[in-house]
Short mmCIF file of C-alpha atoms in Angstrom, two decimals:
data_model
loop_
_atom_site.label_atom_id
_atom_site.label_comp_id
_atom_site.label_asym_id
_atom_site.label_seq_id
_atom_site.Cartn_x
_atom_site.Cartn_y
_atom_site.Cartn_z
CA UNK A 1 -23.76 1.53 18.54
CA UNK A 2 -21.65 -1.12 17.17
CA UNK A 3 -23.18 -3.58 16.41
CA UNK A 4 -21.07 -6.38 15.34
CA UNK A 5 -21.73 -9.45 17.60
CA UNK A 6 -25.37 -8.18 18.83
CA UNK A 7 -28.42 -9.66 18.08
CA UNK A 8 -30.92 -7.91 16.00
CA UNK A 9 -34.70 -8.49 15.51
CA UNK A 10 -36.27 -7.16 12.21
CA UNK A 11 -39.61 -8.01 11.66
CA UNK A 12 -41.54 -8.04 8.64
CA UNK A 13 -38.04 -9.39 7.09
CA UNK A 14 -39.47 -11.83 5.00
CA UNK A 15 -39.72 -9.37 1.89
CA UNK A 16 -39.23 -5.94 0.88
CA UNK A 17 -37.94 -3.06 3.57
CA UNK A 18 -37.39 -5.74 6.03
CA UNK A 19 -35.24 -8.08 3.90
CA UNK A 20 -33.17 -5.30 3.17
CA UNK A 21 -32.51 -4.11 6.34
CA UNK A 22 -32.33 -7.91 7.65
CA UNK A 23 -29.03 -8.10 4.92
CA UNK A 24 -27.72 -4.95 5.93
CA UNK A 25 -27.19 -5.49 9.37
CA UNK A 26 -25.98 -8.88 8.97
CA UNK A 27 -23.57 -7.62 6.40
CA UNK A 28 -22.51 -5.09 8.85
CA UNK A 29 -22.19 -8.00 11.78
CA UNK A 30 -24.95 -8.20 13.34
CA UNK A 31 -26.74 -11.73 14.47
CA UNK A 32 -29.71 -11.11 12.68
CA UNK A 33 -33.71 -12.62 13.69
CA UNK A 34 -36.10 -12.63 10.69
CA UNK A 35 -39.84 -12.14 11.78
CA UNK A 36 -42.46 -12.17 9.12
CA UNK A 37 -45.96 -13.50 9.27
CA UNK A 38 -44.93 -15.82 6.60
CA UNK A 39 -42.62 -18.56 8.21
CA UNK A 40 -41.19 -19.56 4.51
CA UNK A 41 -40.60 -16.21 3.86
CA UNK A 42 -38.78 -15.59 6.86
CA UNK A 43 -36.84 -18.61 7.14
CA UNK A 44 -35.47 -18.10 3.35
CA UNK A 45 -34.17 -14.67 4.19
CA UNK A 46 -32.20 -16.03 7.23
CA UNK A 47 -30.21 -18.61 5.44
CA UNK A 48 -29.05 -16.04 3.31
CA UNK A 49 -28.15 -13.89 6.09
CA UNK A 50 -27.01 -17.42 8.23
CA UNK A 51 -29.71 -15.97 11.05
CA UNK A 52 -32.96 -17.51 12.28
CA UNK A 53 -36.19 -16.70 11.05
CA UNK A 54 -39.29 -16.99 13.15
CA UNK A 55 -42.79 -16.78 12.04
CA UNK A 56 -44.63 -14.22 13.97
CA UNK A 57 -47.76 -12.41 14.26
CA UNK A 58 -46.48 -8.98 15.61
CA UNK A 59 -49.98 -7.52 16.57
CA UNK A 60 -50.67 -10.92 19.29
CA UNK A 61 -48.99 -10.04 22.44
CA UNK A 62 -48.28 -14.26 22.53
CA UNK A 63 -46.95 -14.66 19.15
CA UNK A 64 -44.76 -11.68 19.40
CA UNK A 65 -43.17 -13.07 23.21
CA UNK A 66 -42.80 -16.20 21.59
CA UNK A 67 -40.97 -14.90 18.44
CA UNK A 68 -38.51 -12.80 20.50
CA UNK A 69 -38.08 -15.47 23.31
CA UNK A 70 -36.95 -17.92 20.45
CA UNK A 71 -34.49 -15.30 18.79
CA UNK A 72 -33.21 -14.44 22.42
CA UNK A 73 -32.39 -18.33 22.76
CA UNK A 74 -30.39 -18.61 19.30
CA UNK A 75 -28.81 -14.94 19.78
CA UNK A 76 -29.49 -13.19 23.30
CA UNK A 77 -31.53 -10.32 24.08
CA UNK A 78 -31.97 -7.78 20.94
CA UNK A 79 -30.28 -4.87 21.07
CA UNK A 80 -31.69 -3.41 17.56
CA UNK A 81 -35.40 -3.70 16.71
CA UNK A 82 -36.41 -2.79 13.86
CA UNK A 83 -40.24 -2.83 12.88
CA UNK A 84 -40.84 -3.59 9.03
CA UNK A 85 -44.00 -5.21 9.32
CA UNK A 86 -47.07 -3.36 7.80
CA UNK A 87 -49.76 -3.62 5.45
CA UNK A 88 -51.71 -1.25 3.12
CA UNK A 89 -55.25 -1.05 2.06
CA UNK A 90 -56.75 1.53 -0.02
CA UNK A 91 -60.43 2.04 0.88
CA UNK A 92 -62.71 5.28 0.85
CA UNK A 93 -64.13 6.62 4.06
CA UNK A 94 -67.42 6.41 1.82
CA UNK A 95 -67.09 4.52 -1.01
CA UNK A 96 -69.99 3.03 -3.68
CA UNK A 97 -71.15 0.74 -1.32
CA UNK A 98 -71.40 2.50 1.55
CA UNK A 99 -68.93 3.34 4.55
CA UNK A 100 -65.12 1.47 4.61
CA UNK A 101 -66.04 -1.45 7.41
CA UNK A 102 -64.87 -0.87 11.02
CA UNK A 103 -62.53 -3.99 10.61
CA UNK A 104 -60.76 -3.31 7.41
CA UNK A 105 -59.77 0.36 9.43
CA UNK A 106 -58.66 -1.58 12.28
CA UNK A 107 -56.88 -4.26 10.72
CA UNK A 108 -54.78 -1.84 9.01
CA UNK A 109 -53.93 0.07 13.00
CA UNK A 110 -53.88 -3.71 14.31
CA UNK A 111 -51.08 -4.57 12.10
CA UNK A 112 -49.14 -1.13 11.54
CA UNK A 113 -49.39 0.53 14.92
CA UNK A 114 -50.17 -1.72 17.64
CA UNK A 115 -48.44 -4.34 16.25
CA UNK A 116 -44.90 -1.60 15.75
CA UNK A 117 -45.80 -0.86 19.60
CA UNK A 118 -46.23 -4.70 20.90
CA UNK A 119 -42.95 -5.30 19.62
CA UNK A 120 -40.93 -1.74 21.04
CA UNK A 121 -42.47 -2.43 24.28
CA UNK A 122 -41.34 -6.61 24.62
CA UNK A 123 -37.89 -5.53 23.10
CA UNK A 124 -37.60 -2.67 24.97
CA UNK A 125 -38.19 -4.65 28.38
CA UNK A 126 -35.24 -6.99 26.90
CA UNK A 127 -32.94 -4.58 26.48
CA UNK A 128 -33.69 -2.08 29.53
CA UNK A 129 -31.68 -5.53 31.42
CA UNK A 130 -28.85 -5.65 29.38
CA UNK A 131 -25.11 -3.98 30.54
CA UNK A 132 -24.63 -1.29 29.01
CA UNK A 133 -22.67 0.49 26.13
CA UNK A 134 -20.60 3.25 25.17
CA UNK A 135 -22.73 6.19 26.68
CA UNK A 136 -25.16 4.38 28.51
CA UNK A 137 -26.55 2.89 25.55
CA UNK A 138 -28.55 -0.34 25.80
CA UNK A 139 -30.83 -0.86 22.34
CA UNK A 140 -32.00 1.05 19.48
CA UNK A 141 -35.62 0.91 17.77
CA UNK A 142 -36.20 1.91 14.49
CA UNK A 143 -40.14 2.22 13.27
CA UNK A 144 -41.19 2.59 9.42
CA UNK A 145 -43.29 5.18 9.12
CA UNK A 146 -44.60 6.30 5.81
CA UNK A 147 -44.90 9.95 3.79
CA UNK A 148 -48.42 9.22 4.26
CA UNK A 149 -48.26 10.18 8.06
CA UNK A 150 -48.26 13.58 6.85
CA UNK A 151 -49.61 13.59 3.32
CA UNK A 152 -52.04 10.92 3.07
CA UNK A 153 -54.41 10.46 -0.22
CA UNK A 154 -57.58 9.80 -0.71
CA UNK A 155 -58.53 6.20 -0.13
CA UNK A 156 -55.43 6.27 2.83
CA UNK A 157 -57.32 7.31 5.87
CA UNK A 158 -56.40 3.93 7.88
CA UNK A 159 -52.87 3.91 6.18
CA UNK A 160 -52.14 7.33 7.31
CA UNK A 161 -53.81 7.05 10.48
CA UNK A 162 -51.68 4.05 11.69
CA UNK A 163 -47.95 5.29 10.06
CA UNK A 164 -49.39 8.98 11.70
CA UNK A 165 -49.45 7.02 14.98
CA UNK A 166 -46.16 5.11 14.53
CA UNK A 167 -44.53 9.07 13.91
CA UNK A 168 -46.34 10.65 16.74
CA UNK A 169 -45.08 7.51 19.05
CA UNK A 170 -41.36 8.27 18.44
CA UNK A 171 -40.57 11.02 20.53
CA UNK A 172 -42.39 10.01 23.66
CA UNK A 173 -41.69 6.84 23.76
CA UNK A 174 -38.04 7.85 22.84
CA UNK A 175 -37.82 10.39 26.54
CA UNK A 176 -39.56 7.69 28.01
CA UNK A 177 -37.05 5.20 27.33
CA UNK A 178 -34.10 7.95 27.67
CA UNK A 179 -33.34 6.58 31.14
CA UNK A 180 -32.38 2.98 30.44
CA UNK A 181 -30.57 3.68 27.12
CA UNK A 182 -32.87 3.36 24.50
CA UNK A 183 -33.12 5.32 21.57
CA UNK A 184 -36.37 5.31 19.16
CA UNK A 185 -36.39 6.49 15.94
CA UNK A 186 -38.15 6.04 12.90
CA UNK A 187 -38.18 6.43 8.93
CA UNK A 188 -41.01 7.61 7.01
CA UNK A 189 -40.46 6.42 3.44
CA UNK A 190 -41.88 7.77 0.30
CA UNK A 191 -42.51 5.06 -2.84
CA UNK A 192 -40.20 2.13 -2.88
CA UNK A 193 -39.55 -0.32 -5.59
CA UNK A 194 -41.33 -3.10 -2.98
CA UNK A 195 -42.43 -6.51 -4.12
CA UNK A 196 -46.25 -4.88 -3.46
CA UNK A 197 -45.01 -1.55 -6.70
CA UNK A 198 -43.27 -4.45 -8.54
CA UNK A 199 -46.97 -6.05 -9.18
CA UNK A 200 -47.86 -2.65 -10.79
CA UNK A 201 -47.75 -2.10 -14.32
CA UNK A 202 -44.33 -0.41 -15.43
CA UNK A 203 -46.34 2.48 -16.68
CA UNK A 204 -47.43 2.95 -13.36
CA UNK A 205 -44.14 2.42 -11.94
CA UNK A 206 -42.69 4.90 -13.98
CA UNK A 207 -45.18 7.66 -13.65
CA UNK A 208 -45.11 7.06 -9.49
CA UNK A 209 -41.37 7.35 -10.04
CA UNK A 210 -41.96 10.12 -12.28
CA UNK A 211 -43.49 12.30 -9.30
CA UNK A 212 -40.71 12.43 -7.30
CA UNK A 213 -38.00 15.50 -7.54
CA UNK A 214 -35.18 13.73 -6.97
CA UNK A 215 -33.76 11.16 -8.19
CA UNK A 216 -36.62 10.36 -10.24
CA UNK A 217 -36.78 6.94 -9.86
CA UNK A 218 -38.53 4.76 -7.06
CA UNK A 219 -36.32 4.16 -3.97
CA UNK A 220 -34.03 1.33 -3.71
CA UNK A 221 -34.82 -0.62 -0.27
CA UNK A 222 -31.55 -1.06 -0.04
CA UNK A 223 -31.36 2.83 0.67
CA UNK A 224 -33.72 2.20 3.44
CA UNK A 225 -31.39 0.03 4.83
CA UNK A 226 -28.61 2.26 4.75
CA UNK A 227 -30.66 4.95 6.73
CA UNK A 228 -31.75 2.11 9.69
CA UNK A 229 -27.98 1.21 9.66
CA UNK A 230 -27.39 4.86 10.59
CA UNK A 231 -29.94 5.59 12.69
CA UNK A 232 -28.40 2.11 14.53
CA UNK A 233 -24.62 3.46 14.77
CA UNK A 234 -25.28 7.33 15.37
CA UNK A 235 -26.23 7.73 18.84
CA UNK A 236 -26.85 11.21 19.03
CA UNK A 237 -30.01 10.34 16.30
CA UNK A 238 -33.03 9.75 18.69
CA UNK A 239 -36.69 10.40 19.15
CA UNK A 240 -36.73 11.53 15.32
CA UNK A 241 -38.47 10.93 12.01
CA UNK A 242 -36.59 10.60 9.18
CA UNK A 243 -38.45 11.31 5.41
CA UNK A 244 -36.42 9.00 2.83
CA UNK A 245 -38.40 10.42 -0.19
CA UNK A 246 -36.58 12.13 -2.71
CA UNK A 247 -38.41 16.02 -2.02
CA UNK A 248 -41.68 13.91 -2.90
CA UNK A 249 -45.19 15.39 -1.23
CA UNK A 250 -47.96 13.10 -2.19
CA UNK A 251 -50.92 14.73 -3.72
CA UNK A 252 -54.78 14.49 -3.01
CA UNK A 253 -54.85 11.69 -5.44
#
């Protein structure tokens, strides 16, 4: 797809992969909607990128039809979605005090999985109107994943579970959307220099970065950007997940 001129929708762009990916696409010319729970956030990332950002709550069906309805108004219907917007918490199935609570397990699959598929499906609708492109094509959605889909540690089992679910969603939801023109994709990154490993001590930092084959050094978001950018403009890339991890496997612990 070329996407110069079309509207984009990146959610979670307030900080981190999103950002990224929210200055990539502009860069490449793309009218770009920032969505991040955090309106201030979001908004700061869109002047730089002269978009709109939109405060949004991507696991509440309103909030999420709101916060596309308003970027539709400033840009038109999205033909790029990208979903950025996750959280992580590290908790034990059974840890010292007992079991992890039901609701820190389903905050984490609130936020990473339903919340990834409230926002495919209400962009997806969008785009499954619009006239199409070269090929038939009519939007793109790119998911982040994680390495932890397929290697998750100890102290990840709600992590895992949801980015598992957001890589097991790509390829049926990418035949199922086949027949208006929609490709789904995803990327499962490994450990990113984020502003979540940037609170880390740089001995930590450095012995995470350590860990990985090659290069040995945490990944630039930037490079994550690159990647959505290219899962965007290659349309034979579809119903796939893409590891951006340097060789990394994540251990146990």
């Amino acid at each position: 797809m070329d996407i110069r001129g079309c509207a984009a929708v990146v959610t979670g762009g307030g900080s981190g992969l999103g950002a990224a990916t929210a200055r990539r696409l502009a860069a490449a010319g793309a009218r770009v909607a920032v969505l991040d729970l955090n309106a201030d956030a979001a908004q700061a990332v869109a002047r730089e990128v002269e978009g709109i950002g939109v405060a949004c709550d991507v696991a509440d069906a309103e909030s999420a039809a709101a916060a596309l309805a308003r970027a539709a108004d400033a840009h038109g219907a999205a033909r790029v979605l990208v979903n950025c917007a996750g959280i992580g918490v590290a908790r034990r199935i059974l840890g010292r005090d007992g079991p992890m609570p039901l609701d820190a397990f389903d905050r984490v699959l609130r936020v990473n999985l339903l919340g990834s598929f409230n926002m495919l499906r209400l962009a997806a609708a969008a785009m499954a109107g619009l006239e199409p492109l070269a090929d038939g094509e009519r939007g793109v959605v790119v998911s982040t994943a994680s390495v932890a889909a397929f290697e998750g540690q100890v102290g990840q089992a709600a992590y895992a579970a949801s980015k598992g679910g957001i890589a097991s969603m790509t390829l049926p939801a990418a035949r199922e959307l086949a027949q208006f023109g929609i490709r789904v994709m995803a990327i499962a990154p490994g450990l990113f220099l984020t502003p979540m490993m940037r609170t880390l001590p740089e001995e930590v930092q450095a012995g995470l970065a350590a860990s990985i084959p090659f290069p040995r050094r945490l990944g630039d978001p930037d490079e994550f950007a690159d990647l959505v950018l290219t899962c965007v403009t290659n349309r034979s890339l579809n119903g796939e997940v893409i590891r951006l991890d340097g060789a990394l496997r994540l251990p146990p612990r």
